[in-house]
Amino acid sequence: MKTVYETTGTCSKAIELDVDDATGVINSVQFIGGCPGNTTGISQLVRGMKVEDVIRKLDGIRCGMKPTSCPDQLATALRQVLGK
């Protein structure tokens, strides 16, 4: 399933996701905005991983004094994909 999640509290503005509905595996992630090196790195690392595993690893990561981060927003987007 392809979806776009609008982020809050981060430099990135949105995250485009493609998750295989049958397997729960992430096909692709693309951040719109944000720090290109970091967001590209995150996108490459999570490709091929199960949604639940990515949520477990990224949930709650903060960026400096901000209450969230691009990885945390990805975890939030993936929870939305799962309907949680």
Tab-separated table of N, CA and C in Angstrom:
chain	number	residue	atom	x	y	z
A	1	MET	N	0.836	-1.163	0.000
A	1	MET	CA	0.000	0.000	0.000
A	1	MET	C	0.893	1.243	0.000
A	2	LYS	N	0.608	2.147	-0.901
A	2	LYS	CA	1.331	3.408	-0.951
A	2	LYS	C	0.529	4.450	-0.193
A	3	THR	N	1.239	5.243	0.603
A	3	THR	CA	0.580	6.275	1.387
A	3	THR	C	1.547	7.432	1.618
A	4	VAL	N	1.005	8.589	1.949
A	4	VAL	CA	1.807	9.759	2.294
A	4	VAL	C	1.387	10.198	3.691
A	5	TYR	N	2.365	10.371	4.552
A	5	TYR	CA	2.129	10.812	5.923
A	5	TYR	C	2.715	12.207	6.078
A	6	GLU	N	1.906	13.163	6.527
A	6	GLU	CA	2.390	14.522	6.774
A	6	GLU	C	2.975	14.577	8.174
A	7	THR	N	4.261	14.898	8.258
A	7	THR	CA	4.967	14.904	9.534
A	7	THR	C	4.647	16.159	10.334
A	8	THR	N	4.910	16.085	11.643
A	8	THR	CA	4.789	17.249	12.517
A	8	THR	C	6.019	17.322	13.404
A	9	GLY	N	6.515	18.541	13.610
A	9	GLY	CA	7.626	18.750	14.529
A	9	GLY	C	9.003	18.428	13.981
A	10	THR	N	9.111	18.233	12.672
A	10	THR	CA	10.410	17.909	12.073
A	10	THR	C	10.681	18.799	10.871
A	11	CYS	N	11.919	18.780	10.409
A	11	CYS	CA	12.285	19.525	9.203
A	11	CYS	C	11.650	18.913	7.961
A	12	SER	N	11.481	17.593	7.959
A	12	SER	CA	10.812	16.956	6.824
A	12	SER	C	9.331	17.320	6.871
A	13	LYS	N	8.730	17.415	5.718
A	13	LYS	CA	7.321	17.817	5.625
A	13	LYS	C	6.374	16.630	5.462
A	14	ALA	N	6.882	15.548	4.875
A	14	ALA	CA	6.047	14.372	4.632
A	14	ALA	C	6.938	13.149	4.412
A	15	ILE	N	6.306	11.979	4.509
A	15	ILE	CA	6.988	10.714	4.243
A	15	ILE	C	6.112	9.915	3.289
A	16	GLU	N	6.686	9.525	2.152
A	16	GLU	CA	5.991	8.656	1.213
A	16	GLU	C	6.399	7.220	1.510
A	17	LEU	N	5.404	6.357	1.721
A	17	LEU	CA	5.653	4.971	2.109
A	17	LEU	C	5.044	4.008	1.109
A	18	ASP	N	5.715	2.888	0.911
A	18	ASP	CA	5.149	1.776	0.153
A	18	ASP	C	5.405	0.516	0.970
A	19	VAL	N	4.324	-0.064	1.492
A	19	VAL	CA	4.414	-1.258	2.332
A	19	VAL	C	3.612	-2.372	1.676
A	20	ASP	N	4.190	-3.562	1.612
A	20	ASP	CA	3.499	-4.726	1.067
A	20	ASP	C	2.431	-5.174	2.066
A	21	ASP	N	1.171	-5.090	1.662
A	21	ASP	CA	0.059	-5.442	2.548
A	21	ASP	C	0.100	-6.903	2.989
A	22	ALA	N	0.523	-7.769	2.123
A	22	ALA	CA	0.503	-9.208	2.422
A	22	ALA	C	1.580	-9.615	3.423
A	23	THR	N	2.757	-9.005	3.313
A	23	THR	CA	3.881	-9.425	4.150
A	23	THR	C	4.235	-8.446	5.266
A	24	GLY	N	3.767	-7.192	5.163
A	24	GLY	CA	4.132	-6.177	6.149
A	24	GLY	C	5.568	-5.721	6.005
A	25	VAL	N	6.141	-5.899	4.821
A	25	VAL	CA	7.532	-5.511	4.550
A	25	VAL	C	7.533	-4.159	3.828
A	26	ILE	N	8.469	-3.319	4.213
A	26	ILE	CA	8.592	-1.994	3.612
A	26	ILE	C	9.299	-2.107	2.272
A	27	ASN	N	8.624	-1.648	1.206
A	27	ASN	CA	9.217	-1.626	-0.127
A	27	ASN	C	10.061	-0.376	-0.339
A	28	SER	N	9.541	0.775	0.125
A	28	SER	CA	10.293	2.020	-0.035
A	28	SER	C	9.784	3.072	0.932
A	29	VAL	N	10.689	4.001	1.267
A	29	VAL	CA	10.397	5.161	2.104
A	29	VAL	C	11.110	6.339	1.479
A	30	GLN	N	10.413	7.457	1.348
A	30	GLN	CA	11.048	8.676	0.865
A	30	GLN	C	10.563	9.841	1.715
A	31	PHE	N	11.519	10.543	2.330
A	31	PHE	CA	11.208	11.728	3.109
A	31	PHE	C	11.182	12.927	2.178
A	32	ILE	N	10.221	13.810	2.374
A	32	ILE	CA	10.146	15.056	1.632
A	32	ILE	C	10.665	16.138	2.566
A	33	GLY	N	11.828	16.688	2.243
A	33	GLY	CA	12.477	17.656	3.117
A	33	GLY	C	13.336	16.944	4.147
A	34	GLY	N	13.855	17.715	5.078
A	34	GLY	CA	14.719	17.141	6.108
A	34	GLY	C	16.163	17.103	5.651
A	35	CYS	N	17.009	16.527	6.472
A	35	CYS	CA	18.442	16.415	6.185
A	35	CYS	C	18.656	15.265	5.190
A	36	PRO	N	19.061	15.568	3.963
A	36	PRO	CA	19.123	14.543	2.915
A	36	PRO	C	19.948	13.312	3.272
A	37	GLY	N	21.095	13.511	3.870
A	37	GLY	CA	21.934	12.352	4.198
A	37	GLY	C	21.271	11.442	5.208
A	38	ASN	N	20.721	12.024	6.258
A	38	ASN	CA	20.078	11.231	7.302
A	38	ASN	C	18.821	10.538	6.800
A	39	THR	N	17.967	11.281	6.099
A	39	THR	CA	16.712	10.681	5.658
A	39	THR	C	16.924	9.634	4.567
A	40	THR	N	17.901	9.851	3.705
A	40	THR	CA	18.224	8.840	2.698
A	40	THR	C	18.777	7.590	3.375
A	41	GLY	N	19.621	7.789	4.374
A	41	GLY	CA	20.176	6.655	5.111
A	41	GLY	C	19.098	5.841	5.801
A	42	ILE	N	18.183	6.520	6.474
A	42	ILE	CA	17.068	5.830	7.134
A	42	ILE	C	16.266	5.050	6.104
A	43	SER	N	15.964	5.689	4.984
A	43	SER	CA	15.166	5.044	3.937
A	43	SER	C	15.827	3.769	3.434
A	44	GLN	N	17.140	3.815	3.231
A	44	GLN	CA	17.862	2.634	2.744
A	44	GLN	C	17.901	1.530	3.803
A	45	LEU	N	18.076	1.921	5.059
A	45	LEU	CA	18.184	0.928	6.125
A	45	LEU	C	16.887	0.167	6.370
A	46	VAL	N	15.749	0.839	6.236
A	46	VAL	CA	14.482	0.179	6.563
A	46	VAL	C	13.878	-0.598	5.392
A	47	ARG	N	14.369	-0.368	4.184
A	47	ARG	CA	13.837	-1.107	3.032
A	47	ARG	C	14.056	-2.606	3.241
A	48	GLY	N	12.982	-3.365	3.066
A	48	GLY	CA	13.054	-4.817	3.234
A	48	GLY	C	12.775	-5.289	4.649
A	49	MET	N	12.603	-4.354	5.588
A	49	MET	CA	12.319	-4.726	6.979
A	49	MET	C	10.813	-4.811	7.212
A	50	LYS	N	10.430	-5.578	8.224
A	50	LYS	CA	9.028	-5.653	8.634
A	50	LYS	C	8.660	-4.374	9.384
A	51	VAL	N	7.438	-3.921	9.149
A	51	VAL	CA	6.942	-2.686	9.757
A	51	VAL	C	7.100	-2.713	11.277
A	52	GLU	N	6.712	-3.798	11.917
A	52	GLU	CA	6.775	-3.891	13.378
A	52	GLU	C	8.198	-3.733	13.895
A	53	ASP	N	9.172	-4.285	13.183
A	53	ASP	CA	10.576	-4.183	13.602
A	53	ASP	C	11.066	-2.744	13.520
A	54	VAL	N	10.669	-2.034	12.474
A	54	VAL	CA	11.087	-0.641	12.307
A	54	VAL	C	10.461	0.228	13.393
A	55	ILE	N	9.190	0.012	13.679
A	55	ILE	CA	8.527	0.773	14.743
A	55	ILE	C	9.259	0.569	16.058
A	56	ARG	N	9.559	-0.662	16.381
A	56	ARG	CA	10.236	-0.994	17.632
A	56	ARG	C	11.598	-0.286	17.752
A	57	LYS	N	12.316	-0.170	16.644
A	57	LYS	CA	13.651	0.430	16.676
A	57	LYS	C	13.636	1.959	16.666
A	58	LEU	N	12.655	2.574	16.013
A	58	LEU	CA	12.685	4.020	15.792
A	58	LEU	C	11.758	4.823	16.697
A	59	ASP	N	10.771	4.184	17.284
A	59	ASP	CA	9.796	4.889	18.100
A	59	ASP	C	10.461	5.597	19.281
A	60	GLY	N	10.157	6.876	19.441
A	60	GLY	CA	10.642	7.628	20.591
A	60	GLY	C	11.972	8.334	20.403
A	61	ILE	N	12.631	8.171	19.261
A	61	ILE	CA	13.892	8.872	19.015
A	61	ILE	C	13.602	10.362	18.891
A	62	ARG	N	14.402	11.167	19.574
A	62	ARG	CA	14.216	12.612	19.551
A	62	ARG	C	15.348	13.271	18.781
A	63	CYS	N	15.080	14.468	18.277
A	63	CYS	CA	16.076	15.273	17.574
A	63	CYS	C	16.383	16.484	18.450
A	64	GLY	N	17.516	16.442	19.132
A	64	GLY	CA	17.873	17.536	20.026
A	64	GLY	C	16.811	17.720	21.095
A	65	MET	N	16.323	18.944	21.232
A	65	MET	CA	15.310	19.263	22.236
A	65	MET	C	13.884	19.048	21.718
A	66	LYS	N	13.743	18.682	20.454
A	66	LYS	CA	12.415	18.450	19.888
A	66	LYS	C	11.827	17.169	20.490
A	67	PRO	N	10.510	17.118	20.625
A	67	PRO	CA	9.886	15.909	21.187
A	67	PRO	C	9.784	14.751	20.193
A	68	THR	N	10.243	14.960	18.963
A	68	THR	CA	10.158	13.933	17.925
A	68	THR	C	11.371	14.052	17.008
A	69	SER	N	11.405	13.249	15.964
A	69	SER	CA	12.486	13.267	14.973
A	69	SER	C	11.955	12.638	13.695
A	70	CYS	N	12.743	12.680	12.634
A	70	CYS	CA	12.321	12.007	11.395
A	70	CYS	C	12.148	10.501	11.606
A	71	PRO	N	13.060	9.816	12.307
A	71	PRO	CA	12.832	8.392	12.562
A	71	PRO	C	11.575	8.140	13.390
A	72	ASP	N	11.336	8.963	14.395
A	72	ASP	CA	10.137	8.822	15.227
A	72	ASP	C	8.878	9.057	14.401
A	73	GLN	N	8.914	10.038	13.507
A	73	GLN	CA	7.769	10.296	12.643
A	73	GLN	C	7.538	9.133	11.680
A	74	LEU	N	8.605	8.470	11.242
A	74	LEU	CA	8.452	7.278	10.407
A	74	LEU	C	7.740	6.179	11.198
A	75	ALA	N	8.132	6.001	12.460
A	75	ALA	CA	7.462	5.008	13.296
A	75	ALA	C	5.978	5.336	13.449
A	76	THR	N	5.658	6.610	13.628
A	76	THR	CA	4.272	7.047	13.739
A	76	THR	C	3.511	6.770	12.443
A	77	ALA	N	4.134	7.077	11.310
A	77	ALA	CA	3.507	6.819	10.010
A	77	ALA	C	3.237	5.321	9.827
A	78	LEU	N	4.177	4.499	10.229
A	78	LEU	CA	4.020	3.046	10.076
A	78	LEU	C	2.928	2.500	11.010
A	79	ARG	N	2.810	3.079	12.206
A	79	ARG	CA	1.702	2.683	13.089
A	79	ARG	C	0.369	3.011	12.422
A	80	GLN	N	0.312	4.146	11.753
A	80	GLN	CA	-0.903	4.532	11.032
A	80	GLN	C	-1.210	3.530	9.926
A	81	VAL	N	-0.178	3.075	9.220
A	81	VAL	CA	-0.368	2.070	8.162
A	81	VAL	C	-0.966	0.784	8.757
A	82	LEU	N	-0.504	0.426	9.952
A	82	LEU	CA	-1.013	-0.778	10.616
A	82	LEU	C	-2.388	-0.569	11.237
A	83	GLY	N	-2.814	0.694	11.319
A	83	GLY	CA	-4.098	0.989	11.930
A	83	GLY	C	-4.039	1.030	13.439
A	84	LYS	N	-2.852	1.303	14.002
A	84	LYS	CA	-2.675	1.356	15.464
A	84	LYS	C	-2.516	2.772	15.937
